[in-house]
Coordinates of N, CA and C in Angstrom, one line a residue:
X1 N 8.5 42.3 66.1 CA 8.9 42.6 64.7 C 10.4 42.5 64.5
X2 N 11.1 42.8 65.5 CA 12.6 42.8 65.5 C 13.1 41.3 65.3
X3 N 12.3 40.4 66.0 CA 12.7 39.0 65.9 C 12.5 38.5 64.4
X4 N 11.5 39.0 63.8 CA 11.3 38.6 62.4 C 12.4 39.0 61.5
X5 N 12.9 40.2 61.7 CA 14.1 40.7 60.9 C 15.3 39.9 61.2
X6 N 15.5 39.5 62.4 CA 16.6 38.7 62.8 C 16.6 37.3 62.1
X7 N 15.4 36.7 62.1 CA 15.2 35.4 61.5 C 15.5 35.6 60.0
X8 N 15.0 36.6 59.4 CA 15.2 36.9 58.0 C 16.7 37.0 57.6
X9 N 17.4 37.8 58.5 CA 18.8 38.0 58.3 C 19.6 36.6 58.4
X10 N 19.1 35.8 59.3 CA 19.8 34.5 59.5 C 19.5 33.6 58.2
X11 N 18.3 33.7 57.7 CA 17.9 32.9 56.6 C 18.7 33.3 55.4
X12 N 18.9 34.6 55.2 CA 19.7 35.1 54.1 C 21.1 34.7 54.2
X13 N 21.6 34.6 55.4 CA 23.1 34.3 55.5 C 23.3 32.8 55.2
X14 N 22.3 32.0 55.1 CA 22.5 30.6 54.8 C 22.9 30.4 53.3
X15 N 22.4 31.3 52.5 CA 22.7 31.3 51.0 C 22.4 30.0 50.4
X16 N 21.2 29.5 50.5 CA 20.8 28.3 49.8 C 20.9 28.5 48.3
X17 N 21.3 27.5 47.6 CA 21.3 27.6 46.1 C 20.0 27.9 45.5
X18 N 19.9 28.7 44.5 CA 18.7 29.1 43.9 C 18.1 27.8 43.2
X19 N 16.8 27.7 43.1 CA 16.2 26.5 42.5 C 16.7 26.3 41.1
X20 N 17.0 27.3 40.4 CA 17.4 27.1 39.0 C 18.8 26.6 38.9
X21 N 19.7 26.9 39.9 CA 21.0 26.4 39.9 C 21.0 24.9 40.2
X22 N 20.2 24.5 41.2 CA 20.1 23.1 41.5 C 19.5 22.3 40.3
X23 N 18.5 22.9 39.7 CA 17.8 22.2 38.5 C 18.9 22.1 37.4
X24 N 19.7 23.1 37.2 CA 20.6 23.1 36.1 C 21.7 22.0 36.3
X25 N 22.1 21.8 37.6 CA 23.0 20.8 37.9 C 22.4 19.4 37.7
X26 N 21.2 19.2 38.1 CA 20.5 18.0 37.9 C 20.3 17.7 36.4
X27 N 19.9 18.7 35.7 CA 19.8 18.5 34.3 C 21.1 18.1 33.6
X28 N 22.2 18.8 34.0 CA 23.5 18.4 33.4 C 23.9 17.0 33.7
X29 N 23.5 16.6 34.9 CA 23.8 15.2 35.3 C 23.0 14.2 34.5
X30 N 21.8 14.5 34.3 CA 20.9 13.6 33.5 C 21.4 13.6 32.0
X31 N 21.7 14.7 31.5 CA 22.2 14.8 30.1 C 23.5 14.0 29.9
X32 N 24.4 14.1 30.9 CA 25.7 13.4 30.8 C 25.4 11.9 30.9
X33 N 24.5 11.5 31.8 CA 24.2 10.1 31.9 C 23.6 9.5 30.7
X34 N 22.7 10.2 30.0 CA 22.1 9.8 28.8 C 23.1 9.7 27.7
X35 N 24.0 10.7 27.6 CA 25.0 10.7 26.6 C 25.9 9.4 26.8
X36 N 26.3 9.1 28.0 CA 27.1 7.9 28.2 C 26.3 6.6 27.8
X37 N 25.0 6.6 28.2 CA 24.2 5.5 27.8 C 24.1 5.3 26.3
X38 N 23.9 6.4 25.7 CA 23.8 6.5 24.2 C 25.1 5.9 23.6
X39 N 26.2 6.4 24.1 CA 27.5 5.9 23.6 C 27.7 4.4 23.8
X40 N 27.2 3.9 24.9 CA 27.3 2.5 25.2 C 26.4 1.7 24.2
X41 N 25.2 2.2 24.0 CA 24.3 1.5 23.0 C 24.9 1.5 21.6
X42 N 25.5 2.6 21.2 CA 26.1 2.7 19.9 C 27.3 1.8 19.8
X43 N 28.1 1.6 20.9 CA 29.2 0.7 20.9 C 28.7 -0.7 20.8
X44 N 27.6 -1.1 21.4 CA 27.1 -2.4 21.3 C 26.7 -2.7 19.8
X45 N 26.1 -1.7 19.2 CA 25.7 -1.8 17.8 C 27.0 -2.0 16.9
X46 N 28.0 -1.2 17.2 CA 29.2 -1.4 16.4 C 29.9 -2.7 16.6
X47 N 29.9 -3.2 17.8 CA 30.5 -4.5 18.1 C 29.7 -5.6 17.4
X48 N 28.4 -5.5 17.3 CA 27.6 -6.5 16.6 C 27.9 -6.5 15.1
X49 N 28.1 -5.3 14.5 CA 28.4 -5.2 13.1 C 29.8 -5.9 12.9
X50 N 30.8 -5.6 13.8 CA 32.1 -6.2 13.6 C 32.0 -7.7 13.7
X51 N 31.2 -8.2 14.7 CA 31.1 -9.7 14.8 C 30.4 -10.3 13.6
X52 N 29.4 -9.6 13.0 CA 28.8 -10.1 11.8 C 29.7 -10.1 10.6
X53 N 30.6 -9.1 10.5 CA 31.6 -9.1 9.4 C 32.6 -10.2 9.6
X54 N 33.0 -10.4 10.8 CA 34.0 -11.5 11.1 C 33.4 -12.9 10.8
X55 N 32.2 -13.1 11.3 CA 31.5 -14.4 11.1 C 31.2 -14.6 9.6
X56 N 30.6 -13.6 8.9 CA 30.4 -13.8 7.5 C 31.6 -13.9 6.7
X57 N 32.7 -13.2 7.1 CA 33.9 -13.3 6.4 C 34.6 -14.6 6.5
X58 N 34.5 -15.2 7.7 CA 35.0 -16.6 7.9 C 34.3 -17.6 7.1
X59 N 32.9 -17.5 7.1 CA 32.1 -18.4 6.3 C 32.4 -18.2 4.8
X60 N 32.7 -17.0 4.4 CA 33.0 -16.7 3.0 C 34.3 -17.4 2.6
X61 N 35.3 -17.2 3.4 CA 36.6 -17.8 3.2 C 36.5 -19.3 3.1
X62 N 35.7 -19.9 4.0 CA 35.5 -21.4 3.9 C 34.8 -21.8 2.7
X63 N 33.8 -21.0 2.3 CA 33.0 -21.4 1.1 C 33.9 -21.2 -0.2
X64 N 34.7 -20.2 -0.2 CA 35.6 -20.0 -1.4 C 36.6 -21.1 -1.4
X65 N 37.2 -21.5 -0.3 CA 38.2 -22.6 -0.2 C 37.6 -23.9 -0.7
X66 N 36.3 -24.1 -0.3 CA 35.7 -25.4 -0.7 C 35.0 -25.2 -2.1
X67 N 35.1 -24.1 -2.7 CA 34.5 -23.8 -4.0 C 32.9 -24.0 -4.0
X68 N 32.3 -23.6 -2.9 CA 30.9 -23.7 -2.7 C 30.2 -22.3 -2.9
X69 N 30.1 -21.9 -4.1 CA 29.6 -20.5 -4.3 C 28.1 -20.5 -4.1
X70 N 27.4 -21.6 -4.0 CA 26.0 -21.7 -3.7 C 25.7 -21.2 -2.3
X71 N 26.7 -21.2 -1.4 CA 26.5 -20.8 0.0 C 26.5 -19.2 0.1
X72 N 26.8 -18.5 -0.9 CA 26.9 -17.0 -0.8 C 25.6 -16.4 -0.3
X73 N 24.5 -16.9 -0.8 CA 23.2 -16.3 -0.4 C 23.0 -16.5 1.1
X74 N 23.3 -17.7 1.6 CA 23.2 -18.0 3.0 C 24.1 -17.2 3.9
X75 N 25.3 -16.9 3.3 CA 26.3 -16.1 4.0 C 25.8 -14.7 4.1
X76 N 25.1 -14.2 3.1 CA 24.5 -12.9 3.1 C 23.4 -12.8 4.2
X77 N 22.7 -13.8 4.3 CA 21.7 -13.9 5.4 C 22.3 -13.8 6.8
X78 N 23.4 -14.5 7.0 CA 24.1 -14.4 8.3 C 24.5 -12.9 8.5
X79 N 25.1 -12.3 7.6 CA 25.5 -10.9 7.8 C 24.3 -10.0 7.9
X80 N 23.2 -10.2 7.2 CA 22.0 -9.4 7.3 C 21.4 -9.5 8.7
X81 N 21.4 -10.6 9.3 CA 20.9 -10.7 10.7 C 21.7 -9.9 11.6
X82 N 23.0 -9.9 11.5 CA 23.8 -9.1 12.4 C 23.5 -7.6 12.2
X83 N 23.4 -7.2 10.9 CA 23.2 -5.8 10.5 C 21.8 -5.4 11.1
X84 N 20.8 -6.2 10.9 CA 19.5 -5.9 11.4 C 19.5 -5.6 12.9
X85 N 20.2 -6.5 13.6 CA 20.3 -6.4 15.1 C 21.0 -5.1 15.5
X86 N 22.1 -4.8 14.8 CA 22.9 -3.6 15.0 C 22.1 -2.4 14.7
X87 N 21.3 -2.4 13.7 CA 20.4 -1.2 13.4 C 19.4 -1.0 14.5
X88 N 18.9 -2.0 15.1 CA 18.0 -1.8 16.2 C 18.7 -1.1 17.4
X89 N 19.9 -1.5 17.7 CA 20.7 -0.8 18.7 C 21.0 0.7 18.3
X90 N 21.3 0.9 17.1 CA 21.6 2.3 16.6 C 20.3 3.1 16.7
X91 N 19.2 2.5 16.4 CA 17.9 3.3 16.5 C 17.6 3.6 18.0
X92 N 17.9 2.7 18.9 CA 17.8 2.9 20.3 C 18.6 4.1 20.8
X93 N 19.8 4.2 20.2 CA 20.7 5.3 20.6 C 20.1 6.6 20.1
X94 N 19.6 6.6 18.9 CA 18.9 7.8 18.3 C 17.8 8.2 19.2
X95 N 17.0 7.3 19.7 CA 15.9 7.6 20.6 C 16.4 8.3 21.8
X96 N 17.4 7.7 22.4 CA 18.0 8.4 23.6 C 18.5 9.8 23.3
X97 N 19.0 10.0 22.1 CA 19.5 11.4 21.7 C 18.3 12.4 21.7
X98 N 17.2 11.9 21.3 CA 16.0 12.8 21.2 C 15.6 13.3 22.6
X99 N 15.9 12.5 23.6 CA 15.5 12.8 25.0 C 16.3 14.0 25.5
X100 N 17.5 14.2 25.0 CA 18.3 15.3 25.5 C 18.6 16.4 24.4
X101 N 18.0 16.3 23.2 CA 18.3 17.2 22.2 C 17.8 18.6 22.6
X102 N 18.7 19.6 22.6 CA 18.3 20.9 23.0 C 17.5 21.8 22.0
X103 N 17.5 21.4 20.8 CA 16.8 22.3 19.8 C 16.0 21.4 18.9
X104 N 15.0 22.1 18.3 CA 14.1 21.5 17.3 C 14.9 21.0 16.1
X105 N 15.9 21.8 15.7 CA 16.8 21.5 14.6 C 17.5 20.1 14.8
X106 N 18.0 19.9 16.0 CA 18.6 18.7 16.4 C 17.6 17.5 16.4
X107 N 16.5 17.8 16.9 CA 15.4 16.7 16.9 C 15.0 16.4 15.5
X108 N 15.0 17.3 14.6 CA 14.7 17.1 13.2 C 15.7 16.2 12.6
X109 N 17.0 16.5 12.8 CA 18.1 15.7 12.2 C 18.0 14.3 12.8
X110 N 17.8 14.1 14.1 CA 17.7 12.8 14.7 C 16.5 12.0 14.2
X111 N 15.4 12.8 13.9 CA 14.2 12.1 13.4 C 14.5 11.6 12.0
X112 N 15.2 12.4 11.2 CA 15.6 12.0 9.8 C 16.5 10.7 9.8
X113 N 17.4 10.7 10.7 CA 18.3 9.6 10.9 C 17.5 8.3 11.3
X114 N 16.6 8.5 12.2 CA 15.8 7.4 12.7 C 14.9 6.8 11.6
X115 N 14.4 7.7 10.8 CA 13.5 7.3 9.7 C 14.4 6.5 8.7
X116 N 15.6 7.0 8.4 CA 16.4 6.2 7.4 C 16.8 4.9 8.0
X117 N 17.2 4.8 9.3 CA 17.6 3.5 9.9 C 16.4 2.6 9.9
X118 N 15.2 3.1 10.2 CA 14.0 2.2 10.3 C 13.7 1.7 8.9
X119 N 13.8 2.5 7.9 CA 13.6 2.1 6.5 C 14.6 1.0 6.1
X120 N 15.9 1.3 6.4 CA 16.9 0.3 6.1 C 16.6 -1.1 6.8
X121 N 16.2 -1.0 8.0 CA 15.9 -2.2 8.8 C 14.7 -2.9 8.1
X122 N 13.7 -2.2 7.7 CA 12.5 -2.8 7.1 C 12.9 -3.5 5.8
X123 N 13.6 -2.8 5.0 CA 14.0 -3.5 3.7 C 14.9 -4.6 3.9
X124 N 15.8 -4.5 4.8 CA 16.8 -5.6 5.1 C 16.0 -6.8 5.6
X125 N 15.0 -6.6 6.5 CA 14.2 -7.7 7.0 C 13.4 -8.4 5.8
X126 N 12.8 -7.5 4.9 CA 12.1 -8.1 3.8 C 13.0 -8.9 2.9
X127 N 14.2 -8.4 2.7 CA 15.2 -9.2 1.8 C 15.6 -10.5 2.5
X128 N 15.8 -10.4 3.8 CA 16.1 -11.6 4.6 C 15.0 -12.7 4.4
X129 N 13.7 -12.3 4.5 CA 12.6 -13.2 4.4 C 12.6 -13.8 3.1
X130 N 12.8 -13.0 2.0 CA 12.8 -13.6 0.6 C 13.9 -14.5 0.4
X131 N 15.1 -14.2 0.9 CA 16.3 -15.1 0.7 C 16.1 -16.4 1.5
X132 N 15.5 -16.3 2.7 CA 15.3 -17.5 3.5 C 14.4 -18.5 2.7
X133 N 13.4 -17.9 2.1 CA 12.5 -18.7 1.3 C 13.2 -19.4 0.1
X134 N 14.2 -18.7 -0.5 CA 14.9 -19.3 -1.6 C 16.0 -20.3 -1.2
X135 N 16.7 -20.0 -0.1 CA 17.8 -20.8 0.2 C 17.8 -21.7 1.4
X136 N 16.7 -21.6 2.2 CA 16.6 -22.3 3.4 C 17.3 -21.5 4.5
X137 N 17.5 -22.0 5.7 CA 18.0 -21.3 6.8 C 19.5 -21.3 6.8
X138 N 20.2 -20.2 7.2 CA 21.6 -20.1 7.1 C 22.3 -20.9 8.2
X139 N 21.6 -21.5 9.1 CA 22.2 -22.3 10.2 C 22.9 -23.5 9.6
X140 N 22.4 -24.0 8.4 CA 23.1 -25.1 7.8 C 24.5 -24.7 7.4
X141 N 24.7 -23.5 6.9 CA 26.0 -23.0 6.5 C 26.9 -22.8 7.7
X142 N 26.3 -22.3 8.8 CA 27.1 -22.1 10.0 C 27.6 -23.4 10.5
X143 N 26.7 -24.4 10.6 CA 27.0 -25.7 11.1 C 28.0 -26.4 10.2
X144 N 27.9 -26.3 8.9 CA 28.9 -26.9 8.0 C 30.2 -26.2 8.1
X145 N 30.2 -24.9 8.3 CA 31.5 -24.2 8.5 C 32.2 -24.6 9.8
X146 N 31.4 -24.9 10.8 CA 32.0 -25.2 12.1 C 32.6 -26.7 12.1
X147 N 31.9 -27.5 11.3 CA 32.3 -28.9 11.3 C 33.6 -29.1 10.4
X148 N 33.8 -28.2 9.5 CA 35.0 -28.4 8.6 C 36.2 -27.8 9.1

């Protein structure tokens, strides 16, 4: 019996971390990693928006300089494609946020944002389809803009 108490005393002296402490550290690491990933995905979305604005802005300047106002619809389609792609990335970032949201209130807010972004993307896609039918593909504008 004395050997048992000796082993018990030795085990207690090791002071292994409690399972909850190890879990908390792992959870903190996962939360931090997801937050960084979310930030990266949001950054990609923002860069796509910036590229779309620069591209559409350049095409707009060229169209105005050449007095081709008929190209405006096609230029809108170029910008709309960039915005639709960026919205997909922003929605992905929202989904990542729900994985680490600590409260139902936060999950509710993220859900509302996701619904709004999904609706925006849906209506943007519908508008793009309708404008494509009316004006043809915007590639013609891009190609003309690059040749001039």
